[in-house]
């Protein structure tokens, strides 16, 4: 018995059921149906314009594709595993509905360039969607930065208290991080936005097609230059998931801080009850599950990137069936990052900082030591010498159980006769923060300028 497959002309036996189960991708690539149908519409229109299809055939194809799309939208379309993928399911259904005209649609194209088209169009949209979600997270940070402008907290290096900073300055660090993510995705979108259709299996088509017409109809910036590269290329998918990986890693860093800050040991933030859970055995517990889950999900996105990188390693030109394995990691990365960004934006909009506790934490650990060293530099002391002077003053404070600002002028002058009464302006936390006025600095005026600029960039009145 001959094969019932659309590609089965040279086969004398039906595909084994085990092979059908192993090779099928329809259970996950069905989410590409809108892009597959849009590509088919543009391709059919071009074929008709080039005289390869008649006007009547084009009308039948467009009608059939619309019916299929409406049925998939409604959940009434029956996907068939034996037809392997989204392309063959749609094409087979089209042929059954309109007859031979449906079979003519595949002229001058292959599933190789068809899937490259579908995936590019899908990822192009995902760049926009995730970009919008990133904007939502950025806006949440800007709103918080304005709300807590003027409040201080410890800044950390090596997880040790380093220098006092403004809460808003810390928040705007994440604004910058997610801003880079947004521009990376936009750049990724621009680079992938070349139409692969017309490359066919790997050597193009001998039919008189117009690739530029299809590209323009589908909002591409142009067409790919080399058909062999086109059908074997998954750089665009790898680059996209790489961008997603950085997004998720930034979310993970933020989540780690939220987890730490919500502990009794820090007690810097209060995460709203709606975004926490309790313990099944300890009644007093309030667990920061959302940040923990986002942090944990980072492994999924990193894993997706590793899967794609491994997939193309050593893969010869041109198309190989290995590339069927590209879509599940891409889809999982999309779903994970989109969900994480969405829930994080909600959490941030309901986050409260414990400003008194944060301010109190800046009063310990001689956190204005660097400011004292800078004070001495202004007085003409070489920085390395100033560093040693202040280090000895800090050692004295540790021995006495006090802070630098607790020392008398006489005690300070014991370490350097250049120290005068005005030193107390920089030894106090507020003076320390406000003394840093350089561009990118943490001084109140600079931070307020940065908040205002971010508000303008985000369209926040």
CSV table of C-alpha atoms in Angstrom, one decimal:
chain,number,residue,atom,x,y,z
A,1,UNK,CA,0.0,0.0,0.0
A,2,UNK,CA,1.4,3.4,-0.9
A,3,UNK,CA,1.9,6.3,1.5
A,4,UNK,CA,-0.9,8.7,2.2
A,5,UNK,CA,1.6,11.5,3.0
A,6,UNK,CA,1.6,14.6,0.8
A,7,UNK,CA,5.3,13.9,0.3
A,8,UNK,CA,4.8,10.1,-0.2
A,9,UNK,CA,5.1,9.7,-3.9
A,10,UNK,CA,8.4,7.8,-3.9
A,11,UNK,CA,7.4,5.6,-0.9
A,12,UNK,CA,5.9,2.2,-1.3
A,13,UNK,CA,4.9,1.6,2.4
A,14,UNK,CA,3.1,3.6,5.0
A,15,UNK,CA,5.0,5.3,7.8
A,16,UNK,CA,5.2,3.2,10.9
A,17,UNK,CA,3.0,4.5,13.8
A,18,UNK,CA,6.1,4.7,16.0
A,19,UNK,CA,7.8,6.9,13.5
A,20,UNK,CA,4.7,9.1,13.2
A,21,UNK,CA,4.7,9.5,17.0
A,22,UNK,CA,8.4,10.3,17.2
A,23,UNK,CA,8.5,12.8,14.3
A,24,UNK,CA,5.3,14.7,14.9
A,25,UNK,CA,5.6,18.3,16.0
A,26,UNK,CA,1.9,19.4,15.6
A,27,UNK,CA,1.4,19.2,19.4
A,28,UNK,CA,3.6,22.2,19.8
A,29,UNK,CA,4.0,24.0,16.5
A,30,UNK,CA,0.3,24.4,16.1
A,31,UNK,CA,0.8,27.8,17.9
A,32,UNK,CA,2.3,29.0,14.7
A,33,UNK,CA,-0.9,28.6,12.7
A,34,UNK,CA,-1.6,32.4,12.3
A,35,UNK,CA,1.8,32.9,10.8
A,36,UNK,CA,1.6,29.9,8.5
A,37,UNK,CA,-1.7,31.1,7.2
A,38,UNK,CA,-0.5,34.7,6.8
A,39,UNK,CA,2.5,33.5,4.8
A,40,UNK,CA,0.3,31.3,2.6
A,41,UNK,CA,-2.0,34.2,1.8
A,42,UNK,CA,0.9,36.4,0.8
A,43,UNK,CA,2.5,33.5,-1.2
A,44,UNK,CA,-0.7,32.7,-3.0
A,45,UNK,CA,-1.3,36.3,-3.9
A,46,UNK,CA,2.2,36.5,-5.4
A,47,UNK,CA,1.7,33.3,-7.3
A,48,UNK,CA,-1.5,34.7,-8.9
A,49,UNK,CA,0.2,38.0,-9.7
A,50,UNK,CA,3.0,36.0,-11.5
A,51,UNK,CA,0.4,33.9,-13.5
A,52,UNK,CA,1.2,30.7,-11.6
A,53,UNK,CA,-2.3,30.6,-10.1
A,54,UNK,CA,-5.5,31.7,-11.7
A,55,UNK,CA,-7.7,34.4,-10.1
A,56,UNK,CA,-10.3,31.7,-9.4
A,57,UNK,CA,-7.7,29.5,-7.7
A,58,UNK,CA,-6.5,32.4,-5.6
A,59,UNK,CA,-10.0,33.1,-4.4
A,60,UNK,CA,-10.6,29.5,-3.5
A,61,UNK,CA,-7.3,29.4,-1.6
A,62,UNK,CA,-8.0,32.6,0.3
A,63,UNK,CA,-11.5,31.4,1.2
A,64,UNK,CA,-10.2,28.0,2.4
A,65,UNK,CA,-7.4,29.5,4.5
A,66,UNK,CA,-9.9,31.9,6.2
A,67,UNK,CA,-12.2,28.9,7.0
A,68,UNK,CA,-9.3,27.0,8.5
A,69,UNK,CA,-8.1,30.0,10.5
A,70,UNK,CA,-11.7,30.6,11.9
A,71,UNK,CA,-12.0,26.9,12.9
A,72,UNK,CA,-8.6,26.9,14.7
A,73,UNK,CA,-9.6,30.1,16.4
A,74,UNK,CA,-12.8,28.5,17.6
A,75,UNK,CA,-11.1,25.3,18.7
A,76,UNK,CA,-13.0,23.1,16.2
A,77,UNK,CA,-10.2,22.3,13.8
A,78,UNK,CA,-9.0,18.7,14.1
A,79,UNK,CA,-5.2,18.5,14.1
A,80,UNK,CA,-3.9,15.1,12.8
A,81,UNK,CA,-0.7,13.7,14.2
A,82,UNK,CA,0.0,11.7,11.1
A,83,UNK,CA,0.3,14.9,9.1
A,84,UNK,CA,3.3,15.8,11.3
A,85,UNK,CA,3.3,19.6,11.5
A,86,UNK,CA,1.3,22.8,11.2
A,87,UNK,CA,2.2,23.2,7.5
A,88,UNK,CA,0.9,19.8,6.4
A,89,UNK,CA,-2.2,20.0,8.6
A,90,UNK,CA,-3.3,23.2,7.0
A,91,UNK,CA,-2.3,22.2,3.5
A,92,UNK,CA,-4.1,18.8,3.7
A,93,UNK,CA,-7.3,20.5,5.1
A,94,UNK,CA,-7.1,23.1,2.3
A,95,UNK,CA,-6.8,20.4,-0.4
A,96,UNK,CA,-9.8,18.5,1.1
A,97,UNK,CA,-11.9,21.7,1.1
A,98,UNK,CA,-11.1,23.2,-2.3
A,99,UNK,CA,-9.5,20.4,-4.4
A,100,UNK,CA,-6.4,20.7,-6.7
A,101,UNK,CA,-6.0,24.5,-6.2
A,102,UNK,CA,-5.0,23.8,-2.6
A,103,UNK,CA,-2.2,21.5,-3.8
A,104,UNK,CA,-0.9,24.2,-6.2
A,105,UNK,CA,-0.3,26.6,-3.2
A,106,UNK,CA,3.0,24.8,-2.4
A,107,UNK,CA,4.5,25.8,-5.7
A,108,UNK,CA,7.9,27.4,-5.3
A,109,UNK,CA,8.2,26.8,-1.6
A,110,UNK,CA,9.3,24.1,0.9
A,111,UNK,CA,8.5,23.3,4.5
A,112,UNK,CA,12.1,24.4,5.0
A,113,UNK,CA,11.6,28.0,4.1
A,114,UNK,CA,8.0,27.9,5.3
A,115,UNK,CA,9.0,27.1,8.9
A,116,UNK,CA,11.8,29.7,8.8
A,117,UNK,CA,9.1,32.2,7.8
A,118,UNK,CA,6.7,31.2,10.5
A,119,UNK,CA,9.3,31.2,13.2
A,120,UNK,CA,10.6,34.6,12.2
A,121,UNK,CA,7.2,36.1,12.1
A,122,UNK,CA,6.3,34.6,15.5
A,123,UNK,CA,9.6,35.8,17.1
A,124,UNK,CA,9.2,39.2,15.6
A,125,UNK,CA,5.9,39.6,17.4
A,126,UNK,CA,7.4,38.2,20.6
A,127,UNK,CA,10.1,40.8,20.5
A,128,UNK,CA,7.4,43.4,20.5
A,129,UNK,CA,5.3,41.7,23.2
A,130,UNK,CA,8.3,41.1,25.6
A,131,UNK,CA,9.5,44.6,24.9
A,132,UNK,CA,6.1,46.0,26.1
A,133,UNK,CA,6.3,43.8,29.2
A,134,UNK,CA,9.8,45.1,29.9
A,135,UNK,CA,8.4,48.7,29.6
A,136,UNK,CA,5.8,47.7,32.2
A,137,UNK,CA,8.6,46.6,34.6
A,138,UNK,CA,10.6,49.8,33.9
A,139,UNK,CA,7.6,52.0,34.6
A,140,UNK,CA,7.1,50.2,38.0
A,141,UNK,CA,10.6,51.0,38.9
A,142,UNK,CA,10.3,54.7,37.9
A,143,UNK,CA,7.1,55.0,40.0
A,144,UNK,CA,8.8,53.5,43.0
A,145,UNK,CA,11.9,55.7,42.4
A,146,UNK,CA,9.7,58.9,42.5
A,147,UNK,CA,7.7,57.6,45.5
A,148,UNK,CA,10.9,56.9,47.6
A,149,UNK,CA,13.0,59.8,46.3
A,150,UNK,CA,15.2,61.1,49.2
A,151,UNK,CA,15.2,58.0,51.3
A,152,UNK,CA,18.6,56.3,52.0
A,153,UNK,CA,19.7,52.7,52.2
A,154,UNK,CA,23.0,50.8,52.3
A,155,UNK,CA,24.7,50.1,49.0
A,156,UNK,CA,26.6,46.8,49.0
A,157,UNK,CA,29.7,45.2,47.4
A,158,UNK,CA,30.6,41.6,48.2
A,159,UNK,CA,27.3,41.6,50.1
A,160,UNK,CA,28.9,43.8,52.7
A,161,UNK,CA,27.7,47.3,53.5
A,162,UNK,CA,29.7,49.7,51.4
A,163,UNK,CA,28.3,53.2,51.0
A,164,UNK,CA,25.0,54.9,51.7
A,165,UNK,CA,22.9,55.4,48.5
A,166,UNK,CA,19.4,56.7,47.7
A,167,UNK,CA,16.8,54.0,47.4
A,168,UNK,CA,15.8,55.6,44.1
A,169,UNK,CA,19.3,55.3,42.7
A,170,UNK,CA,19.3,51.5,43.5
A,171,UNK,CA,15.9,51.2,41.8
A,172,UNK,CA,17.1,53.0,38.7
A,173,UNK,CA,19.9,50.5,38.3
A,174,UNK,CA,17.2,48.0,37.4
A,175,UNK,CA,15.6,50.5,35.1
A,176,UNK,CA,18.8,50.7,33.2
A,177,UNK,CA,19.2,46.9,33.2
A,178,UNK,CA,15.8,46.2,31.7
A,179,UNK,CA,16.2,49.1,29.3
A,180,UNK,CA,19.2,47.3,27.8
A,181,UNK,CA,17.1,44.2,27.5
A,182,UNK,CA,14.5,46.2,25.6
A,183,UNK,CA,17.0,47.6,23.1
A,184,UNK,CA,18.7,44.2,22.6
A,185,UNK,CA,15.3,42.7,21.6
A,186,UNK,CA,14.6,45.6,19.2
A,187,UNK,CA,18.0,45.0,17.6
A,188,UNK,CA,17.4,41.3,17.4
A,189,UNK,CA,14.0,42.0,15.7
A,190,UNK,CA,15.7,44.3,13.2
A,191,UNK,CA,18.3,41.7,12.3
A,192,UNK,CA,15.8,38.8,11.8
A,193,UNK,CA,13.3,40.9,9.8
A,194,UNK,CA,14.3,39.5,6.3
A,195,UNK,CA,11.9,37.1,4.5
A,196,UNK,CA,13.2,33.6,3.9
A,197,UNK,CA,10.3,32.6,1.6
A,198,UNK,CA,11.4,31.7,-1.9
A,199,UNK,CA,14.5,29.9,-0.7
A,200,UNK,CA,12.5,26.7,-1.1
A,201,UNK,CA,14.2,23.5,0.0
A,202,UNK,CA,17.7,25.0,-0.2
A,203,UNK,CA,18.4,26.1,-3.8
A,204,UNK,CA,15.6,28.5,-4.5
A,205,UNK,CA,12.9,28.0,-7.1
A,206,UNK,CA,13.0,27.9,-10.9
A,207,UNK,CA,9.5,29.4,-11.1
A,208,UNK,CA,9.2,33.2,-11.8
A,209,UNK,CA,8.4,34.3,-8.2
A,210,UNK,CA,8.7,37.7,-6.7
A,211,UNK,CA,10.3,37.3,-3.2
A,212,UNK,CA,10.2,41.1,-2.6
A,213,UNK,CA,6.5,41.2,-3.1
A,214,UNK,CA,5.9,38.6,-0.4
A,215,UNK,CA,8.4,40.3,1.9
A,216,UNK,CA,6.6,43.6,1.6
A,217,UNK,CA,3.2,42.0,2.1
A,218,UNK,CA,4.4,40.4,5.4
A,219,UNK,CA,6.2,43.6,6.7
A,220,UNK,CA,9.7,42.4,6.2
A,221,UNK,CA,12.5,44.8,5.5
A,222,UNK,CA,13.8,42.7,2.6
A,223,UNK,CA,14.7,39.2,1.6
A,224,UNK,CA,17.6,36.9,2.7
A,225,UNK,CA,20.5,36.8,0.3
A,226,UNK,CA,21.6,33.1,0.3
A,227,UNK,CA,19.1,30.3,0.1
A,228,UNK,CA,21.4,27.7,1.6
A,229,UNK,CA,22.1,29.8,4.6
A,230,UNK,CA,18.4,30.7,5.0
A,231,UNK,CA,17.0,27.3,5.4
A,232,UNK,CA,19.8,26.2,7.8
A,233,UNK,CA,19.8,29.4,9.8
A,234,UNK,CA,18.6,29.5,13.4
A,235,UNK,CA,20.9,32.3,14.5
A,236,UNK,CA,17.8,34.5,14.9
A,237,UNK,CA,16.2,32.0,17.3
A,238,UNK,CA,19.5,31.7,19.3
A,239,UNK,CA,19.9,35.4,19.5
A,240,UNK,CA,16.3,35.9,20.6
A,241,UNK,CA,16.6,33.2,23.4
A,242,UNK,CA,20.0,34.8,24.4
A,243,UNK,CA,18.1,38.1,24.9
A,244,UNK,CA,15.5,36.3,26.9
A,245,UNK,CA,18.2,34.7,29.0
A,246,UNK,CA,19.6,38.1,30.0
A,247,UNK,CA,16.0,39.3,30.8
A,248,UNK,CA,15.5,36.3,33.1
A,249,UNK,CA,18.9,36.6,34.7
A,250,UNK,CA,18.1,40.3,35.5
A,251,UNK,CA,14.8,39.2,37.0
A,252,UNK,CA,16.7,36.6,39.0
A,253,UNK,CA,19.1,39.1,40.4
A,254,UNK,CA,16.2,41.3,41.4
A,255,UNK,CA,14.4,38.4,42.9
A,256,UNK,CA,17.4,37.5,45.0
A,257,UNK,CA,17.4,41.0,46.4
A,258,UNK,CA,13.7,40.9,47.1
A,259,UNK,CA,14.1,37.5,48.9
A,260,UNK,CA,16.9,38.9,51.0
A,261,UNK,CA,15.3,42.2,51.7
A,262,UNK,CA,12.1,40.5,52.9
A,263,UNK,CA,13.9,38.5,55.6
A,264,UNK,CA,13.8,39.6,59.2
A,265,UNK,CA,17.6,39.9,59.0
A,266,UNK,CA,17.2,42.7,56.4
A,267,UNK,CA,13.6,43.7,56.7
A,268,UNK,CA,13.9,46.3,54.0
A,269,UNK,CA,10.7,45.5,52.0
A,270,UNK,CA,7.2,44.3,52.6
A,271,UNK,CA,5.9,42.2,49.7
A,272,UNK,CA,2.2,42.4,49.6
A,273,UNK,CA,0.3,39.3,51.0
A,274,UNK,CA,-1.3,38.7,47.6
A,275,UNK,CA,2.2,37.8,46.2
A,276,UNK,CA,3.3,35.5,49.0
A,277,UNK,CA,2.2,32.2,50.4
A,278,UNK,CA,2.3,30.6,53.9
A,279,UNK,CA,3.7,27.4,55.3
A,280,UNK,CA,1.7,24.2,55.7
A,281,UNK,CA,3.2,23.7,59.2
A,282,UNK,CA,4.5,27.0,60.5
A,283,UNK,CA,1.6,29.5,60.9
A,284,UNK,CA,3.8,32.6,61.2
A,285,UNK,CA,5.5,32.2,57.8
A,286,UNK,CA,5.1,34.6,54.9
A,287,UNK,CA,7.2,33.2,52.0
A,288,UNK,CA,8.3,35.3,49.0
A,289,UNK,CA,7.3,32.5,46.5
A,290,UNK,CA,7.0,34.7,43.4
A,291,UNK,CA,10.6,36.0,43.5
A,292,UNK,CA,11.8,32.5,44.4
A,293,UNK,CA,10.0,31.0,41.5
A,294,UNK,CA,11.2,33.6,39.1
A,295,UNK,CA,14.7,32.9,40.3
A,296,UNK,CA,14.2,29.2,39.9
A,297,UNK,CA,12.8,29.6,36.4
A,298,UNK,CA,16.0,31.1,35.2
A,299,UNK,CA,17.3,27.6,34.8
A,300,UNK,CA,14.6,26.9,32.2
A,301,UNK,CA,15.6,29.8,30.0
A,302,UNK,CA,19.3,29.2,30.3
A,303,UNK,CA,18.6,25.5,29.4
A,304,UNK,CA,16.6,26.6,26.3
A,305,UNK,CA,19.6,28.6,25.2
A,306,UNK,CA,22.0,25.7,25.8
A,307,UNK,CA,19.6,23.4,23.8
A,308,UNK,CA,19.6,25.7,20.8
A,309,UNK,CA,23.4,26.2,20.9
A,310,UNK,CA,23.9,22.5,21.1
A,311,UNK,CA,21.4,21.9,18.3
A,312,UNK,CA,23.4,23.7,15.7
A,313,UNK,CA,26.8,22.7,16.8
A,314,UNK,CA,28.4,20.7,14.0
A,315,UNK,CA,25.2,20.8,11.9
A,316,UNK,CA,26.1,20.7,8.2
A,317,UNK,CA,24.3,22.8,5.6
A,318,UNK,CA,21.5,23.0,4.8
A,319,UNK,CA,18.3,21.9,6.5
A,320,UNK,CA,18.4,18.9,8.8
A,321,UNK,CA,15.5,17.4,10.7
A,322,UNK,CA,17.4,18.3,13.9
A,323,UNK,CA,16.1,21.8,13.5
A,324,UNK,CA,12.6,20.6,14.3
A,325,UNK,CA,13.9,20.6,17.9
A,326,UNK,CA,14.3,24.4,17.9
A,327,UNK,CA,10.7,25.3,18.6
A,328,UNK,CA,10.0,23.8,22.1
A,329,UNK,CA,12.9,25.6,23.7
A,330,UNK,CA,12.0,28.8,22.0
A,331,UNK,CA,8.3,28.5,23.1
A,332,UNK,CA,9.3,27.6,26.6
A,333,UNK,CA,11.7,30.6,26.8
A,334,UNK,CA,8.9,32.9,25.5
A,335,UNK,CA,6.3,31.6,28.0
A,336,UNK,CA,8.7,31.7,31.0
A,337,UNK,CA,10.0,35.2,30.4
A,338,UNK,CA,6.6,36.7,29.5
A,339,UNK,CA,5.0,35.2,32.6
A,340,UNK,CA,7.9,36.3,34.9
A,341,UNK,CA,7.9,39.9,33.6
A,342,UNK,CA,4.1,40.2,33.9
A,343,UNK,CA,4.0,38.9,37.5
A,344,UNK,CA,7.1,41.0,38.5
A,345,UNK,CA,5.5,44.2,37.3
A,346,UNK,CA,2.4,43.4,39.4
A,347,UNK,CA,4.6,42.6,42.5
A,348,UNK,CA,6.6,45.9,42.1
A,349,UNK,CA,3.4,47.9,41.9
A,350,UNK,CA,2.4,46.5,45.3
A,351,UNK,CA,5.9,46.7,47.0
A,352,UNK,CA,6.5,48.8,50.1
A,353,UNK,CA,10.0,49.8,51.3
A,354,UNK,CA,10.6,50.0,55.1
A,355,UNK,CA,12.4,53.3,54.9
A,356,UNK,CA,13.1,53.8,58.6
A,357,UNK,CA,14.8,50.4,58.8
A,358,UNK,CA,16.8,51.0,55.6
A,359,UNK,CA,18.0,54.4,57.0
A,360,UNK,CA,18.9,52.8,60.3
A,361,UNK,CA,21.0,50.3,58.5
A,362,UNK,CA,23.2,53.1,57.0
A,363,UNK,CA,24.2,54.3,60.5
A,364,UNK,CA,26.4,51.3,61.1
A,365,UNK,CA,29.6,50.0,59.6
A,366,UNK,CA,31.5,53.3,59.1
A,367,UNK,CA,29.7,53.6,55.7
A,368,UNK,CA,31.0,57.2,55.2
A,369,UNK,CA,34.6,56.2,55.3
A,370,UNK,CA,35.1,56.7,51.5
A,371,UNK,CA,33.7,60.2,51.9
A,372,UNK,CA,36.3,61.0,54.6
A,373,UNK,CA,39.0,59.7,52.3
A,374,UNK,CA,37.7,62.0,49.5
A,375,UNK,CA,37.6,64.9,52.0
A,376,UNK,CA,41.3,64.4,52.6
A,377,UNK,CA,42.0,64.2,48.9
A,378,UNK,CA,40.4,67.6,48.4
A,379,UNK,CA,42.8,68.8,51.2
A,380,UNK,CA,45.7,67.7,49.1
A,381,UNK,CA,46.4,64.2,50.6
A,382,UNK,CA,47.3,61.5,48.0
A,383,UNK,CA,44.4,59.0,47.9
A,384,UNK,CA,46.5,56.0,48.9
A,385,UNK,CA,47.7,57.9,52.0
A,386,UNK,CA,44.1,59.1,52.7
A,387,UNK,CA,42.9,55.5,52.4
A,388,UNK,CA,45.4,54.5,55.1
A,389,UNK,CA,44.5,57.4,57.4
A,390,UNK,CA,40.8,56.6,57.2
A,391,UNK,CA,41.5,52.8,57.6
A,392,UNK,CA,43.2,53.5,60.9
A,393,UNK,CA,40.3,55.8,62.0
A,394,UNK,CA,37.9,52.9,61.2
A,395,UNK,CA,40.0,50.5,63.2
A,396,UNK,CA,39.8,52.9,66.1
A,397,UNK,CA,36.0,53.0,65.8
A,398,UNK,CA,35.7,49.2,65.7
A,399,UNK,CA,37.8,49.1,68.8
A,400,UNK,CA,35.7,51.7,70.6
A,401,UNK,CA,32.3,50.4,69.3
A,402,UNK,CA,31.3,53.6,67.6
A,403,UNK,CA,30.9,55.2,64.2
A,404,UNK,CA,33.0,57.8,62.4
A,405,UNK,CA,30.5,60.5,62.9
A,406,UNK,CA,30.6,59.8,66.7
A,407,UNK,CA,34.2,60.8,67.0
A,408,UNK,CA,35.2,64.2,68.3
A,409,UNK,CA,37.1,66.6,66.2
A,410,UNK,CA,40.1,66.0,68.4
A,411,UNK,CA,39.9,62.2,67.8
A,412,UNK,CA,39.7,62.8,64.1
A,413,UNK,CA,42.6,65.2,64.1
A,414,UNK,CA,44.7,62.6,65.9
A,415,UNK,CA,44.6,60.8,62.5
A,416,UNK,CA,45.1,63.9,60.4
A,417,UNK,CA,45.6,67.5,61.3
A,418,UNK,CA,44.0,68.5,58.0
A,419,UNK,CA,40.6,67.5,59.3
A,420,UNK,CA,38.4,70.4,60.3
A,421,UNK,CA,34.9,71.0,61.7
A,422,UNK,CA,33.3,70.9,58.2
A,423,UNK,CA,34.2,67.2,58.1
A,424,UNK,CA,30.9,66.3,59.9
A,425,UNK,CA,29.0,67.4,56.8
A,426,UNK,CA,30.3,64.4,54.9
A,427,UNK,CA,30.4,62.0,57.8
A,428,UNK,CA,26.7,62.2,58.2
A,429,UNK,CA,24.8,59.9,55.8
A,430,UNK,CA,22.7,62.6,54.2
A,431,UNK,CA,25.9,64.7,53.6
A,432,UNK,CA,27.6,61.7,52.1
A,433,UNK,CA,24.8,61.0,49.6
A,434,UNK,CA,24.4,64.6,48.6
A,435,UNK,CA,28.1,65.2,48.1
A,436,UNK,CA,28.2,62.8,45.1
A,437,UNK,CA,27.1,65.2,42.3
A,438,UNK,CA,28.9,63.9,39.3
A,439,UNK,CA,27.0,62.5,36.3
A,440,UNK,CA,25.8,59.0,37.2
A,441,UNK,CA,26.4,59.8,40.9
A,442,UNK,CA,24.1,59.1,43.8
A,443,UNK,CA,23.5,62.7,45.0
A,444,UNK,CA,19.9,63.7,45.5
A,445,UNK,CA,20.0,66.3,42.7
A,446,UNK,CA,21.4,63.9,40.2
A,447,UNK,CA,19.1,61.1,41.2
A,448,UNK,CA,16.1,63.4,40.9
A,449,UNK,CA,17.2,64.4,37.4
A,450,UNK,CA,17.6,60.7,36.5
A,451,UNK,CA,14.0,60.0,37.8
A,452,UNK,CA,12.6,62.9,35.8
A,453,UNK,CA,14.4,61.7,32.7
A,454,UNK,CA,13.1,58.1,33.2
A,455,UNK,CA,9.6,59.4,33.6
A,456,UNK,CA,9.9,61.3,30.4
A,457,UNK,CA,11.2,58.2,28.6
A,458,UNK,CA,8.4,56.1,29.9
A,459,UNK,CA,5.7,58.7,29.2
A,460,UNK,CA,4.8,59.1,32.9
A,461,UNK,CA,3.4,62.5,33.7
